[in-house]
Amino acid sequence: MKKKIVTFGEIMLRLSAPGFARFTQAKSFDAMYAGSEANVAVSMRNFGFEAAHVTRFPSNDLGKAATQTLQRNGVDTRHILYGDERMGLYFLENGAMQRSSRIIYDRFDSAFAHIAPGSVDWDSIMKDAAWFHWTGITPAISEGAATVCREALVSARKHGVMISGDINYRRNLWQYGKTARDIMPELIQLTDRVVAGITDFENCIGVSGKTFEEVSHHAMKQYPNIQKVSCTYRESISSSHNNVSAVIWNGKTLSTSKTYALTHIVDRVGGGDAFMAGLIYGWLTGKTDEQTVEFAAAATALKHSIEGDVNLVSVEEVETLMKGENIGKLLR
Amino acid sequence: MKKKIVTFGEIMLRLSAPGFARFTQAKSFDAMYAGSEANVAVSMRNFGFEAAHVTRFPSNDLGKAATQTLQRNGVDTRHILYGDERMGLYFLENGAMQRSSRIIYDRFDSAFAHIAPGSVDWDSIMKDAAWFHWTGITPAISEGAATVCREALVSARKHGVMISGDINYRRNLWQYGKTARDIMPELIQLTDRVVAGITDFENCIGVSGKTFEEVSHHAMKQYPNIQKVSCTYRESISSSHNNVSAVIWNGKTLSTSKTYALTHIVDRVGGGDAFMAGLIYGWLTGKTDEQTVEFAAAATALKHSIEGDVNLVSVEEVETLMKGENIGKLLR
Amino acid sequence: MKKKIVTFGEIMLRLSAPGFARFTQAKSFDAMYAGSEANVAVSMRNFGFEAAHVTRFPSNDLGKAATQTLQRNGVDTRHILYGDERMGLYFLENGAMQRSSRIIYDRFDSAFAHIAPGSVDWDSIMKDAAWFHWTGITPAISEGAATVCREALVSARKHGVMISGDINYRRNLWQYGKTARDIMPELIQLTDRVVAGITDFENCIGVSGKTFEEVSHHAMKQYPNIQKVSCTYRESISSSHNNVSAVIWNGKTLSTSKTYALTHIVDRVGGGDAFMAGLIYGWLTGKTDEQTVEFAAAATALKHSIEGDVNLVSVEEVETLMKGENIGKLLR
Amino acid sequence: MKKKIVTFGEIMLRLSAPGFARFTQAKSFDAMYAGSEANVAVSMRNFGFEAAHVTRFPSNDLGKAATQTLQRNGVDTRHILYGDERMGLYFLENGAMQRSSRIIYDRFDSAFAHIAPGSVDWDSIMKDAAWFHWTGITPAISEGAATVCREALVSARKHGVMISGDINYRRNLWQYGKTARDIMPELIQLTDRVVAGITDFENCIGVSGKTFEEVSHHAMKQYPNIQKVSCTYRESISSSHNNVSAVIWNGKTLSTSKTYALTHIVDRVGGGDAFMAGLIYGWLTGKTDEQTVEFAAAATALKHSIEGDVNLVSVEEVETLMKGENIGKLLR
Amino acid sequence: MKKKIVTFGEIMLRLSAPGFARFTQAKSFDAMYAGSEANVAVSMRNFGFEAAHVTRFPSNDLGKAATQTLQRNGVDTRHILYGDERMGLYFLENGAMQRSSRIIYDRFDSAFAHIAPGSVDWDSIMKDAAWFHWTGITPAISEGAATVCREALVSARKHGVMISGDINYRRNLWQYGKTARDIMPELIQLTDRVVAGITDFENCIGVSGKTFEEVSHHAMKQYPNIQKVSCTYRESISSSHNNVSAVIWNGKTLSTSKTYALTHIVDRVGGGDAFMAGLIYGWLTGKTDEQTVEFAAAATALKHSIEGDVNLVSVEEVETLMKGENIGKLLR
Amino acid sequence: MKKKIVTFGEIMLRLSAPGFARFTQAKSFDAMYAGSEANVAVSMRNFGFEAAHVTRFPSNDLGKAATQTLQRNGVDTRHILYGDERMGLYFLENGAMQRSSRIIYDRFDSAFAHIAPGSVDWDSIMKDAAWFHWTGITPAISEGAATVCREALVSARKHGVMISGDINYRRNLWQYGKTARDIMPELIQLTDRVVAGITDFENCIGVSGKTFEEVSHHAMKQYPNIQKVSCTYRESISSSHNNVSAVIWNGKTLSTSKTYALTHIVDRVGGGDAFMAGLIYGWLTGKTDEQTVEFAAAATALKHSIEGDVNLVSVEEVETLMKGENIGKLLR
């Protein structure tokens, strides 16, 4: 079985105010390098798969440190490009209780945004790959990024690589003169498995409806390439307490996970990426949608207990939670 | 509209054991400078008002650092006095779960306690002020502090400045030979808006009763200058979980806020000061008591999520919580 | 009244990943020195009793630091032995939310494991002691440790010292060629008060049954020296939320404590030791089993709010919690 | 005597790797807000003068935090502009021993770079000012910044404000299509006191020569407005050990300071700004050039012992060092 | 041989700004408990002697933590008194390079200052003691402290205990109405070995002269009880670089140690106490003055490499340095 | 040109007391994973070569974290073995000034010590390698390690791989029943380039002499396979100040590097490994011995400025130091 997952997207330097400090209180920032698609790659690596990430970094020590973060987690970095521009970054203020978390993005004009069409040799990357994953963040960054993403999708299809896309529509991002409606349809049309909520579909392909099933139904009719649609439901009691569950719609039936009460949240950034990796793991290993949605929901639940963006848990840990075993125990 | 708030009171160096360490475990103490009245000034500054704080500091680098803390927050420090004595300070051990928080005060003989009658030019400070705020902590510290507080009240009335007082009776403080009953009545008599609970009234003006309304009714009869009385209710499930609500009594009707479930408390010190600033904001901007008590309750709720004594939140954040929006979200 | 408690057992260097970091994320480890039996000694010291701990350390600076930790807490260290071998240690990864805590033990071949029969002058230690406490961890470590433990029990009985044993069966420990069934019966036979759960009895003396009372009943029949049996019940909602209660069985009646909802747990390691010290305190001061089980349950509840293994709380704090007073307050 | 100093220039978020960590080792970055011209303002504030700084910040919490840093130090921030763009920032790796310190600038497209001609009301700022200070960094950033700088100079001259300029030529900065030779002559022509070294003059006004005196002589002939020229000499034994001295040339005589052996350097960033503030202090208070160069050299020496960019020392401390008193003592 | 050293004096909470931060930059303070006389006790403990310290602490958790610090170091704390007053404390700003270190004392009205004559049972403490040590700080604090110090000296002489006194005159301390000249002569008259410099003698007993030998000669003539006088010489190149040597005058000959170049100083507080312990060690173990002054000088040299006030080094380490062996090596 | 360097040896968890704390003061330990041979691999990776390290780790999260450290630095970890035993570790106390650094090893019975003969497929590892490096630490650990080391040497010679060995004799290590003289000759006989000092040769092959040249001459006569011998000279003024130089003897001439004055040392552990990597780099890239010894000396000089065991510097940085450029500068 092919075991290589390929992901493509920007990795940023995350600068988070320590503890629950507000931005204006921060005397230092905790630093890590992460990005939605790369988070999926690392999580799949922890699930025992091979993973390669494609991106573009500045050719300075920040780009080197970002590369080393991927290497540390066993992700293949040989296809990463380097250029003269800056590292994209974001500042994170951790919410607490009723107070929201806040992010200040500072990713404009990054090395990734300047990625040039044709600069990635996708065919050599895809030829031994099992899965390719992209998100709606990438085409929103620049025309170059959108084009390279489409190139990846075309190559993936050519090599029979399964494709997942996390639509993840963010209004603030689309600044380079194109809208999501201009760009996304063509990309979604090349995608097999989609993670999207109602508003994602509305904003990206103009499909609307009252329920997730209804919207998914319409989307799949319009884009018959889409085999399954999935999304998470998150009830936010506070920054420290969310309730989370998930569904998969396969065109006919809806598989729904149990709901996890997530109290005492440690770090919720990357919850969606942990979910995505859970889906890919389930589907790639031939699980049913019922099993897959439970695995992915348990994976995202565990992510909330991990510091940083990345879901550093094993398949065994996810499965133990699914069975309701060892919860909160002291394992000696 | 006049927009200047004036506050008067001691600012101490707060030395808190890090995290949940007990005093005997502390290898270091986190340091900040704060005081009940100054906390109100800073909160009002974050609500878009001007603020000036009057106090007396030692003329050493600790006094300088305390002054700089106020300046950083945009509070006018030009009326602060300096002298030879010491900085008042307090040690804080953060409670957790069922274990209580504990404070060791070490404020005796401070520069503020030695403030001399007549040493503050209140008339020049009050002449462009909209509001003056004092608390019952100040007259408890020394005869000098009590006298200067009365001078401030007289000057404020002379200049038509609205006056609020947070009675905040603390038995341990009154050590200089006078009791609260000796001193407080004269000060309350000069005050328009009072924050007090049943025991505060009992200890300071000898008025008692079964309910907040009843006691407030008696107090307002005895002190017709009092226009409104307010207080918070706090149910303490644990150091990490309180339920908080608030009321305003205007002599006729009782306005009651919604109750906030405050789980995962970050720092509860300064919750009363955040509430006080919320009241002043509501009243100064012409809101009804209903609106004001909701604003003040939401403000104190948010305070519990902020590290330190001071409520570093904006009007917009308070109002968003009042509407139940964005609670615990990740705002990008 | 004799007031000296004697404990015997290994003390390890605990190296815990900071905050909620996983082992693979740790850039440093917080260091403290602790062990189940010594934790009981320190807790009793905080309850106003004298305490002496017997163990064996490496004669290097790690052994010196461990000794100093006991001295700091007022525990008599004059009977500690020193040798050439290594310090036992364990690595701790703190769980959070649904994620479990994990321990990697690295205690093999420690100075304590090499303790030699006859090397401790138990008679001089026991002659003015009121109580001796041991746990099932000690005889599991090495044949030498088991033998010295038996020597201690024999000496304690000779001097009329009351004996408690916390059975605490851990399958992974018994590596030196003997099983718990080989060794434990002889030790339990010399013990007056036993803390054990159903599986502990099953694994150590082969007694089984459906309920705690039933198993305890059988055990006490087989070992008539056992006067009372006690254990805690722990419901683990998550690493951050446990519900805890406790019982004492005196052969006839079952005394049951109230249940504590332990949300926002700070550190659960040492909860059992805090409970044990609570039992010894209750029994030594002549409380009824009803009072004792409530005291011990409140003691273990408070332990969960303390950083580290050791229950740094006073009798007054435990009793205040038992009365439901001051819970989560800010004591000035 | 007028006591207000006005400065104009960009303030960046400085993100420095802690201790001597390399960029690739940094798990966090220490954060502070600083800029060459503002450093001069703060230093003058510590010397007892009033100071106002003009700049342009993003209208987000990073801009707010930067403003608060100035306020904390008592600098007037009322003339600061706010806009939509980003905060300029730089990453700092502290050198040690023979290893150099390194800076990665990330200031392109900042809110300051987008400052618009005519957007500052210089006349109202200059009318009560005693001194205006600019550096060659500002006109290098953008055409807008260069233009606003010239507007400031014109206004300063109109109001009889003394002007100092620190030429500080940096080749990497001039990226917007103009060169230093295009822009700097016009600005230098409006300046009374100049800090520059041989290569600064060569790159900015095309004047060259073998010695500092010779080049200064030529420059003053070409720009008769220049009254004095000054610069520092730095011998770099290692990142931890520099030897520093300074000179002032007044057109006729050269005043030379003593040389300070700076071993055990704490933070050398901002050494030039500390020197500049020392010069302004000396000249503004009517000292001779001999006295002024000694004061400025002692000021920059002390700066190397202070964490951060800003010289947090008093006139008294500088003068004590000049006299060789109390050096390295423990003052009780 | 009797091996017990007794010391008497105040222990304060030392709050030091971390690293080289100025007081106004400190966001936290490192905390430790130390005092000149207790530092000697702990150092003697590390040299293998028994030690008891007598002092008076507040009966709160700060007093408890201070007691635990002594216990940790093996010092007998059974004679410590407790009272209602406050903990004396001092704030420390670490100097660097040419910048001086600074201390803000805040010890007025401490529990120690309120020690009452007759409250210490000196006879029971002195009866098995070998040495008693006091300093000139103690009688400067309060009349009570001075009286109790004299009581200690009288008891020590009664029991044939050798007495050392470190004169350590500090002008700022004598605030209670008596001068050093009023009090010190009577205490010095009861002392066998004195550490003092020229100005100490001048201020305390009015003896003056040009050289240390001359002044010591006069002092010993006036106080024939004094057997030996010793002092250190410190040349302060900077806060990071001192040169230190020492002398002992026995009435006839002067023994002079080698000079240690102390570059890269870690913490110079407590250097004098380390020296004092070195002297006592040498004299108590029967070394010559030549050997003793070398041992004490090497001890104080090593102290400068230790974080905190206390000299945590062994006899073996001091002797190795005296021999010039292993200096700066990596001992495996 | 083949560019792969292969190294073989144990990697330990290094637990260092923070700053200059003594072991008994440490409240935490900084953690990193390092070993002499792997340090060479990482340094070569930073010099632009490929590197693979062979070792054996425990199959727990500590082994995983160690593996990730190598991966992060780009070292090939595919040949690492995993087993049931423990992670070797060492505790480090950083010296300061005249005080020595100290190491407590705790590596007995580690997973590496249990490596089994025949368990590594050396031929597949060596077939594309350019250089193999081993040290005398490895054969000292266990008979298994010694045997596997010999297997590596035999395979390396078979594939024409150049071999370097750093003799590094440590008396304390040889505990398994064999001496260095039993084992080392056979290994040295298979080695082309040797780093050793006079005592290394004496203890390992019984060759002695007065000077490095003389001993090297004898060694090369006895082991004609040795082409070159090299060593460093270190003068230890203090833990913070060493002077370092190096030599290479090629059988005829001695090449000597310049001497570096290393003041303000950050971390001296790994200095020898940095030197070794410098030698390999020089020899592999065809430099003369004169050039090579200068490169290696400059490399080890820079290492002393880097936190941790590993020399994180580039070829460019080493060459810049060799030229005496940019020393201690602020590179923008």
Short mmCIF file of C-alpha atoms in Angstrom, two decimals, chain A residues 13 15 23-24 26-31 60-62 64-65 68 86-87 89 91 93 102 104 106 108-109, chain D residues 13 15 23-24 26-31 60-62 64-65 68 86-87 89 91 93 102 104 106 108-109:
data_model
loop_
_atom_site.label_atom_id
_atom_site.label_comp_id
_atom_site.label_asym_id
_atom_site.label_seq_id
_atom_site.Cartn_x
_atom_site.Cartn_y
_atom_site.Cartn_z
CA LEU A 13 5.87 31.61 12.48
CA LEU A 15 4.08 34.09 17.98
CA PHE A 23 -1.09 41.29 23.44
CA THR A 24 -0.41 44.50 25.33
CA ALA A 26 3.25 40.26 26.43
CA LYS A 27 6.93 40.61 27.34
CA SER A 28 7.76 37.66 25.12
CA PHE A 29 6.13 35.48 22.51
CA ASP A 30 6.29 31.70 22.35
CA ALA A 31 7.46 30.71 18.89
CA ASN A 60 17.10 32.93 6.06
CA ASP A 61 17.31 31.36 9.50
CA LEU A 62 13.56 31.63 10.07
CA LYS A 64 15.64 27.15 8.19
CA ALA A 65 14.00 26.83 11.60
CA GLN A 68 13.78 21.90 10.88
CA ARG A 86 9.73 37.32 4.26
CA MET A 87 8.32 34.66 6.57
CA LEU A 89 3.68 35.16 10.69
CA PHE A 91 0.37 36.73 16.60
CA GLU A 93 -3.60 35.96 22.10
CA ARG A 102 -7.48 36.70 18.89
CA ILE A 104 -3.27 39.25 14.18
CA ASP A 106 1.03 39.38 9.27
CA PHE A 108 1.25 39.62 3.42
CA ASP A 109 4.00 39.44 0.81
CA LEU D 13 8.78 45.30 17.57
CA LEU D 15 11.95 40.01 18.83
CA PHE D 23 17.58 31.84 15.68
CA THR D 24 17.13 28.15 14.95
CA ALA D 26 14.70 29.92 19.81
CA LYS D 27 11.52 28.54 21.38
CA SER D 28 10.41 32.06 22.24
CA PHE D 29 11.37 35.63 21.51
CA ASP D 30 11.68 38.42 24.05
CA ALA D 31 9.57 41.33 22.88
CA ASN D 60 -4.00 47.17 16.29
CA ASP D 61 -2.84 45.92 19.67
CA LEU D 62 0.80 45.85 18.58
CA LYS D 64 -1.15 50.05 21.14
CA ALA D 65 1.57 48.17 23.01
CA GLN D 68 2.23 52.22 25.84
CA ARG D 86 1.62 46.31 9.65
CA MET D 87 4.09 46.81 12.49
CA LEU D 89 9.72 44.29 13.24
CA PHE D 91 14.56 39.60 14.87
CA GLU D 93 20.22 36.93 17.63
CA ARG D 102 22.66 39.12 13.75
CA ILE D 104 16.81 39.95 10.37
CA ASP D 106 11.12 42.64 8.54
CA PHE D 108 8.91 46.45 4.67
CA ASP D 109 5.49 47.96 4.03
#
